[in-house]
PDB file of C-alpha atoms in Angstrom:
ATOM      1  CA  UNK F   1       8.135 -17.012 -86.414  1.00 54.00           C
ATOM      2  CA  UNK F   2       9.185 -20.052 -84.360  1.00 80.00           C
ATOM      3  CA  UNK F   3      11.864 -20.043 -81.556  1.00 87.00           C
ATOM      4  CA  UNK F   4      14.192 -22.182 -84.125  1.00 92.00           C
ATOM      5  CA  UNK F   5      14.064 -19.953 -86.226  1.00 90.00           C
ATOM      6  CA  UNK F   6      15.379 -16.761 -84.406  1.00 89.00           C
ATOM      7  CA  UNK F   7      17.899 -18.733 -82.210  1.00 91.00           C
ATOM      8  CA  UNK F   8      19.514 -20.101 -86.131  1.00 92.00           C
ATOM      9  CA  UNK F   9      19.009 -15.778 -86.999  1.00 88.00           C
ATOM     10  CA  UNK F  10      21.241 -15.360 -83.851  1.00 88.00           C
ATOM     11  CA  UNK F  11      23.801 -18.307 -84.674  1.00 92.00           C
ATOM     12  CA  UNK F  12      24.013 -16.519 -87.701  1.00 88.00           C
ATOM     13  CA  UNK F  13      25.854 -13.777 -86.341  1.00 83.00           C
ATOM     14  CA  UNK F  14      28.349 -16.033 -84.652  1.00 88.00           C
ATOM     15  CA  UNK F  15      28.857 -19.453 -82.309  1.00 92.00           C
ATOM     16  CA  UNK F  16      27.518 -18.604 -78.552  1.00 92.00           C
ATOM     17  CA  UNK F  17      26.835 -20.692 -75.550  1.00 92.00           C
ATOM     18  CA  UNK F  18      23.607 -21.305 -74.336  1.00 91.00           C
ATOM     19  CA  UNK F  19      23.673 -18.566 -72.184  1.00 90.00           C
ATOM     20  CA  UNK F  20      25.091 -16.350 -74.722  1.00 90.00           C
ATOM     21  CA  UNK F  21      21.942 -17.236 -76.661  1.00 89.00           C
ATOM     22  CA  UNK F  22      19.688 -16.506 -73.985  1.00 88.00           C
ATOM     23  CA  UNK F  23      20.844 -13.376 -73.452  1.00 86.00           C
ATOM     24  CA  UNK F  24      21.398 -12.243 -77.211  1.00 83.00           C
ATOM     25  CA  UNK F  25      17.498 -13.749 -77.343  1.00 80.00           C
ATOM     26  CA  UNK F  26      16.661 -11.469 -74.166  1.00 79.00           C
ATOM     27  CA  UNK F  27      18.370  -8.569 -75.527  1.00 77.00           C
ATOM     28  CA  UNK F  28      17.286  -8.149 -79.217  1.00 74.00           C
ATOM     29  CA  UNK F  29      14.368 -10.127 -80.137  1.00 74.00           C
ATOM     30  CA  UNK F  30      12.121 -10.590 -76.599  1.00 71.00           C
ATOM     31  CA  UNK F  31      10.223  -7.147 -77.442  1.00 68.00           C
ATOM     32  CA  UNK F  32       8.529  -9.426 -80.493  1.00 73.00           C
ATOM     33  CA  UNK F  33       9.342 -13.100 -79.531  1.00 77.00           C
ATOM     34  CA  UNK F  34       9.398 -13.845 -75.825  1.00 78.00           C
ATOM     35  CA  UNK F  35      10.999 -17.543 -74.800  1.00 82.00           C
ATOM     36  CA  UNK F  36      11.727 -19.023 -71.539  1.00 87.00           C
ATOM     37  CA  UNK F  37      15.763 -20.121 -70.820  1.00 88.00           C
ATOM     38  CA  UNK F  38      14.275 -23.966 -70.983  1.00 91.00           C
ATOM     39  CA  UNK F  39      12.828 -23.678 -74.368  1.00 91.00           C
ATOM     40  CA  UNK F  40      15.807 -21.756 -75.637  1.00 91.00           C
ATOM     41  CA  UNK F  41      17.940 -25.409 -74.281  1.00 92.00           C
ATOM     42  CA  UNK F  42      15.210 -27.229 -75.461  1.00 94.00           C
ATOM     43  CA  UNK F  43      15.032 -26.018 -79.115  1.00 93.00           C
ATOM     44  CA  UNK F  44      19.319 -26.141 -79.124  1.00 95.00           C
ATOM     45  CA  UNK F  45      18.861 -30.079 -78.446  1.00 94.00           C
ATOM     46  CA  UNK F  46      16.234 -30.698 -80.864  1.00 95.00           C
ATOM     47  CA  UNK F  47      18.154 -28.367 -83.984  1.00 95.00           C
ATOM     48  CA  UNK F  48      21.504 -30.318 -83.260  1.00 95.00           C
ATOM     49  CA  UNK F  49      19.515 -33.499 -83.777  1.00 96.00           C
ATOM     50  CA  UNK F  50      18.292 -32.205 -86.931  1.00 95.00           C
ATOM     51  CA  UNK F  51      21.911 -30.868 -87.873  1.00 97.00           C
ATOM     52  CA  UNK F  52      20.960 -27.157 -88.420  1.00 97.00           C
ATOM     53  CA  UNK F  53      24.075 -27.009 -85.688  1.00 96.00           C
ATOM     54  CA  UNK F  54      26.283 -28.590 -83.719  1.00 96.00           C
ATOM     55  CA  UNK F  55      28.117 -27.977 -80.408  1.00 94.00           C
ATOM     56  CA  UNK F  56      31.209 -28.494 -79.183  1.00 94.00           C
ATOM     57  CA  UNK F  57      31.783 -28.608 -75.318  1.00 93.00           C
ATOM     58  CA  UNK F  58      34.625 -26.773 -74.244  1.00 90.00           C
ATOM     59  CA  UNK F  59      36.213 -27.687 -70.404  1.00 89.00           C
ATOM     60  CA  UNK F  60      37.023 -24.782 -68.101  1.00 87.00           C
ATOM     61  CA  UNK F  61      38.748 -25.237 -64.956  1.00 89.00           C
ATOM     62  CA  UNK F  62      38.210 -22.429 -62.826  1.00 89.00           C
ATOM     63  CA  UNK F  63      34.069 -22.168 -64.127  1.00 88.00           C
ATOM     64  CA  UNK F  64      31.589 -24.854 -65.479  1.00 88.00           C
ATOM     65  CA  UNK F  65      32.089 -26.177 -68.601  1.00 88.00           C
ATOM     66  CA  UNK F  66      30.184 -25.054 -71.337  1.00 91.00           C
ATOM     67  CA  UNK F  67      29.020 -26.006 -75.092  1.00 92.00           C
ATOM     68  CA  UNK F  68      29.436 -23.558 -77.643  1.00 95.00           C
ATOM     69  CA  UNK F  69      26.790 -23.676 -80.712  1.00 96.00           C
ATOM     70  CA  UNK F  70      27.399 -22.791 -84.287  1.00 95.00           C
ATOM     71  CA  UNK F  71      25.615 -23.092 -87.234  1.00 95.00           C
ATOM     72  CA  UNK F  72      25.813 -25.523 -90.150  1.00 96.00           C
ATOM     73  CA  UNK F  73      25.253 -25.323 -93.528  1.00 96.00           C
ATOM     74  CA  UNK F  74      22.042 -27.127 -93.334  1.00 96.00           C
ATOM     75  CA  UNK F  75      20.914 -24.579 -90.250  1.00 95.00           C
ATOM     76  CA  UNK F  76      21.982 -21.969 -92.772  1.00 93.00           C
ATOM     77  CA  UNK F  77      19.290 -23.173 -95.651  1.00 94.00           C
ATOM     78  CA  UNK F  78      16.756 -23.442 -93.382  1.00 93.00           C
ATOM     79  CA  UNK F  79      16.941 -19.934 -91.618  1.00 91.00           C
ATOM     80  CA  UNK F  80      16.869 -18.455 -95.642  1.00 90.00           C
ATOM     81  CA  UNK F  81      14.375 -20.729 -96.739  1.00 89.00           C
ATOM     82  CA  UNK F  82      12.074 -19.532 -93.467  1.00 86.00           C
ATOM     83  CA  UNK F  83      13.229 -16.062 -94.194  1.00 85.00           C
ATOM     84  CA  UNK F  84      11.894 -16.044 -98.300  1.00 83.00           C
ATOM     85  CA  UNK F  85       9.136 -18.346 -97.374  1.00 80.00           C
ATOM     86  CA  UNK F  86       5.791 -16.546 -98.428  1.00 73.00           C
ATOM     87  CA  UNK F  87       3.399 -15.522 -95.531  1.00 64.00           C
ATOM     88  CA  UNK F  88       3.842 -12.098 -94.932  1.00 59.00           C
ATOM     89  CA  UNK F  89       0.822 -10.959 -93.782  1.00 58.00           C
ATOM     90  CA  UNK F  90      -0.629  -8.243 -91.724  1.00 58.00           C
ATOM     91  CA  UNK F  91      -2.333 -10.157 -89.659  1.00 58.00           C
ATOM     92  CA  UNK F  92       0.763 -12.213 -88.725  1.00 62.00           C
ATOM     93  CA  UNK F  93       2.455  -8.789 -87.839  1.00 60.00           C
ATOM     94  CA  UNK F  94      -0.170  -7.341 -85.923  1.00 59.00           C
ATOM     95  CA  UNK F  95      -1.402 -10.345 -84.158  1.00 60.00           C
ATOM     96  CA  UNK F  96      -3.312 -10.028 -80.886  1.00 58.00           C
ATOM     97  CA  UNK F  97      -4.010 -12.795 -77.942  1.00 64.00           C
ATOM     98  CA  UNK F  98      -3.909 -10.353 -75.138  1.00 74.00           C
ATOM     99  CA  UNK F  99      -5.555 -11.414 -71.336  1.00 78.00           C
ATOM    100  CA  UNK F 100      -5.081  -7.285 -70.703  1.00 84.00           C
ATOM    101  CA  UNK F 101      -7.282  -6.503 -73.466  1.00 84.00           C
ATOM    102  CA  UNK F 102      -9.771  -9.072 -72.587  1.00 79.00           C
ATOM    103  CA  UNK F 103      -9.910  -7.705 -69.449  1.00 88.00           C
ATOM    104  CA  UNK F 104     -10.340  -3.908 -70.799  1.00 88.00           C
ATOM    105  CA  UNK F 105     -13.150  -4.670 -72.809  1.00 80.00           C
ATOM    106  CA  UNK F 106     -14.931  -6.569 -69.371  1.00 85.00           C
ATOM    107  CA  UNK F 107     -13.624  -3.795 -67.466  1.00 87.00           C
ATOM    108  CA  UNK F 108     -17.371  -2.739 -66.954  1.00 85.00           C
ATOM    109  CA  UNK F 109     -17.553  -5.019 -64.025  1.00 87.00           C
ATOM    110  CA  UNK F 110     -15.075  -3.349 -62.101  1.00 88.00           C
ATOM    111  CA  UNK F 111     -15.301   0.436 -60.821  1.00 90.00           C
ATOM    112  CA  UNK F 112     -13.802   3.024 -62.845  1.00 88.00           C
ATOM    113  CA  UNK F 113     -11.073   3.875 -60.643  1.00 91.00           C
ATOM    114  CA  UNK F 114      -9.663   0.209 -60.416  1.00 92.00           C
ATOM    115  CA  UNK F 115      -9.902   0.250 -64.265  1.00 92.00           C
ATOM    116  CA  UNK F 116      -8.008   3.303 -64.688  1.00 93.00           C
ATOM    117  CA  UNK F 117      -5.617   1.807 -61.717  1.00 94.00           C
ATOM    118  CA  UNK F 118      -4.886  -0.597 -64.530  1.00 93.00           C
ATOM    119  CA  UNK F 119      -4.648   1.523 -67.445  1.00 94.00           C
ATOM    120  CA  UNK F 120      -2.109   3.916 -65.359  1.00 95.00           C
ATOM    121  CA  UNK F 121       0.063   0.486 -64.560  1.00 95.00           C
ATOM    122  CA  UNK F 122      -0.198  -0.037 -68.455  1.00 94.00           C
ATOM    123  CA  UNK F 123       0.998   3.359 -69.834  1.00 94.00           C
ATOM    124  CA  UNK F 124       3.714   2.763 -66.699  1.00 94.00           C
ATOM    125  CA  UNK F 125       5.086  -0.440 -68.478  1.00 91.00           C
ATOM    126  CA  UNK F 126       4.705   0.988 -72.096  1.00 91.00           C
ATOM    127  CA  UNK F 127       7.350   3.842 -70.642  1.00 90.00           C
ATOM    128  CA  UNK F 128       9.447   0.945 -69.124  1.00 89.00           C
ATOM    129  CA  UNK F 129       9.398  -0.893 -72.285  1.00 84.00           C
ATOM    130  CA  UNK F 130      10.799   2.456 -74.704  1.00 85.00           C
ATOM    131  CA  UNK F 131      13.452   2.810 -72.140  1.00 84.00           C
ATOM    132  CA  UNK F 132      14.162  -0.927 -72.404  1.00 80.00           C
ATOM    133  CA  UNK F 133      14.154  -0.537 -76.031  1.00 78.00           C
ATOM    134  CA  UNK F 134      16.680   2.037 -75.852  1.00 74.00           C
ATOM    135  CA  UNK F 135      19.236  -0.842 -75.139  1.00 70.00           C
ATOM    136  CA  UNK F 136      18.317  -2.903 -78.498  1.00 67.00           C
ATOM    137  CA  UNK F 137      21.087  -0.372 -79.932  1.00 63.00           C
ATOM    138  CA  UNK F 138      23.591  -1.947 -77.953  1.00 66.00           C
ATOM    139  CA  UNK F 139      23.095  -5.077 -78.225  1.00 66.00           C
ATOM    140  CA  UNK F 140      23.127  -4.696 -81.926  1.00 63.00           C
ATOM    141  CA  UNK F 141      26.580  -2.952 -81.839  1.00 63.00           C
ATOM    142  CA  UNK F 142      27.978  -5.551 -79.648  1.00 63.00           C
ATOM    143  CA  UNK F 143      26.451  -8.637 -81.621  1.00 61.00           C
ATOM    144  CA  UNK F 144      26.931  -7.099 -84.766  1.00 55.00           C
ATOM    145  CA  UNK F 145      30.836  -5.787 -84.188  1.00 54.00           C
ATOM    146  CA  UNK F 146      31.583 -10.188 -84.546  1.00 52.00           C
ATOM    147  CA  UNK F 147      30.112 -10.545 -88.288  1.00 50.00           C
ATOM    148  CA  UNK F 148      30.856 -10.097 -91.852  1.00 53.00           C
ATOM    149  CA  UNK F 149      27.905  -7.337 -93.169  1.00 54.00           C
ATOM    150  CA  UNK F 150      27.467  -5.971 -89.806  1.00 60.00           C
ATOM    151  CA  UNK F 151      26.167  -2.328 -91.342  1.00 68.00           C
ATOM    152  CA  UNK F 152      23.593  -4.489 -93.632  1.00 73.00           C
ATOM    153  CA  UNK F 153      22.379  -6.830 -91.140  1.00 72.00           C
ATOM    154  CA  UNK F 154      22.126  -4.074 -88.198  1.00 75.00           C
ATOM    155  CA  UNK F 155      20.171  -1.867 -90.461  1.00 80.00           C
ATOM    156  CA  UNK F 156      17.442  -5.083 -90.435  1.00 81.00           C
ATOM    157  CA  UNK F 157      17.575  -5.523 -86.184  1.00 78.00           C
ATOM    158  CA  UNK F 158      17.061  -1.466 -86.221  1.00 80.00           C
ATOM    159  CA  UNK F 159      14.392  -1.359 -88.653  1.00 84.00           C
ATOM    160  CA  UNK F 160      12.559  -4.454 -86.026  1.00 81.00           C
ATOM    161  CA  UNK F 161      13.274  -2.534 -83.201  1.00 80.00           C
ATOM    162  CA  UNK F 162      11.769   1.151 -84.206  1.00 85.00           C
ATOM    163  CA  UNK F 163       8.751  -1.655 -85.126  1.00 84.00           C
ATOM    164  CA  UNK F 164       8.914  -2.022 -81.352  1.00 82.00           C
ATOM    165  CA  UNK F 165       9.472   1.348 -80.796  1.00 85.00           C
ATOM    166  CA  UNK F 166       6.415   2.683 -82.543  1.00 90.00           C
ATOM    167  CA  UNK F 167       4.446  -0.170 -81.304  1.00 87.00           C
ATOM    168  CA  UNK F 168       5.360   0.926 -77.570  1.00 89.00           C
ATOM    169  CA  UNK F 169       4.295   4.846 -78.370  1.00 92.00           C
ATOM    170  CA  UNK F 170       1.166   3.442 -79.835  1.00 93.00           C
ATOM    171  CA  UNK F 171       0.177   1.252 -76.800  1.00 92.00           C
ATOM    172  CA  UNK F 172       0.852   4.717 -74.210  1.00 93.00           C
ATOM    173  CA  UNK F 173      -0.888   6.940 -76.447  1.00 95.00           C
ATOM    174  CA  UNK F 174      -4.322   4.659 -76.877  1.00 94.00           C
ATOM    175  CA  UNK F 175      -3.836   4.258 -72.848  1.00 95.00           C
ATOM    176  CA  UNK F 176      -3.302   7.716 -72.057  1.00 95.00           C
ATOM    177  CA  UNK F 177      -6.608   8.296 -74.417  1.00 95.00           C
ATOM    178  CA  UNK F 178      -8.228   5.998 -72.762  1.00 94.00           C
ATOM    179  CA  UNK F 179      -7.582   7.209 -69.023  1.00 95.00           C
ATOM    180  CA  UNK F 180      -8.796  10.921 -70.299  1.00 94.00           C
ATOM    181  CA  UNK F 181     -12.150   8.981 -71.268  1.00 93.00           C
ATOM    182  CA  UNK F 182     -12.291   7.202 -67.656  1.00 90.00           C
ATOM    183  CA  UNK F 183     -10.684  10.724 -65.974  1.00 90.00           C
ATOM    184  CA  UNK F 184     -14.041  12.758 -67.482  1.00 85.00           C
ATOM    185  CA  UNK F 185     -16.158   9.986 -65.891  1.00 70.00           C
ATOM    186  CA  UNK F 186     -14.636   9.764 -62.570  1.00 63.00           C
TER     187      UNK F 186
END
C-alpha cells in the first residue's frame, strides 16, 4: 500500500480537510499504515497535481481558513485499479522490518532481566494497542454514517481492524511466552 492510496480510500468516503484526513488516517488505518501529518500534506499536493482530487479553499472568519479535498473521477480509477491490481501476497501482509526484533534476537548481550524489562514494556504496548483498537469502531461509525454503502464498506474497515486485533493478541501472547522462558532462567 502507498500513502496515496489510503488517503484517495478515505476521500472516498467523503471531502475532508487536511486535518480531517489526518485524523481519519490516525484513527482507522495507523494500526497497518503509519504516516506523519507532513507526508499526509505532502501526498494531498502531489495527487491534486495529478488530478486524482482537487481542493477548494474555503475562508472562515472567526478560525483559519482551510481547503477541503474531494475526490475526482480520475482519483476514483486509480484507488479501484490499486484495489484489483494483482499482488496479494502473504508476504506483503505479514511483512516484517522490526529494530525490536532485531534487538530480541541480539538480546544475548544484555542481562536477562533488562531483556525481559523489554519484553514486559512490549506485552505493555500490545495491551495499549487492543484498547486503542477498541476505538477503530468509532471511527468507522462516524466516517461511515457520511456515505452511500456504509454497511458494505464498514464491514471491509472491520474485517482490517480484527486483522489488527488478532495481530495485537498474537504479539502479547509470543511476549508473554517469551518472558515465562526468560522468568525460568532468572
Amino acid at each position: 500500500m502507498s500513502l496515496k492510496h489510503g488517503i484517495l480510500g478515505l476521500l472516498n468516503y467523503g471531502s475532508m480537510t487536511g486535518y480531517e484526513l489526518n485524523k481519519a488516517f490516525k484513527d482507522s488505518l495507523s494500526f497497518f499504515w503509519q504516516a506523519q501529518t507532513s507526508q499526509i500534506y505532502r501526498e494531498l499536493s502531489t495527487m491534486e497535481h495529478n488530478g486524482w482530487l482537487t481542493s477548494e479553499r474555503i475562508i472562515q472568519d472567526e478560525k483559519p481558513n482551510k481547503r477541503v479535498y474531494s475526490l475526482t473521477d480520475s482519483g476514483k480509477i486509480e484507488l479501484e485499479n490499486w484495489i484489483l491490481s494483482p499482488g496479494t501476497d502473504i508476504r506483503d501482509a505479514m511483512s516484517v522490518r522490526s529494530a525490536f526484533l532485531m534487538r530480541v534476537f541480539f538480546a544475548g548481550e544484555a542481562s536477562d532481566s533488562e531483556a525481559l524489562s523489554m519484553l514486559c514494556a512490549f506485552r505493555q504496548q500490545c495491551r495499549e494497542s487492543i484498547l486503542a483498537l477498541g476505538s477503530v469502531q468509532g471511527s468507522i461509525e462516524h466516517y461511515g454514517v457520511t456515505v452511500e454503502q456504509t454497511d458494505r464498506r464498514t464491514k471491509y474497515w472491520k474485517i482490517a481492524a480484527l486483522f489488527g486485533e488478532t495481530y495485537y493478541h498474537a504479539a502479547m501472547e509470543w511476549a508473554e511466552k517469551a518472558i515465562a522462558i526468560l522468568v525460568e532462567r532468572i
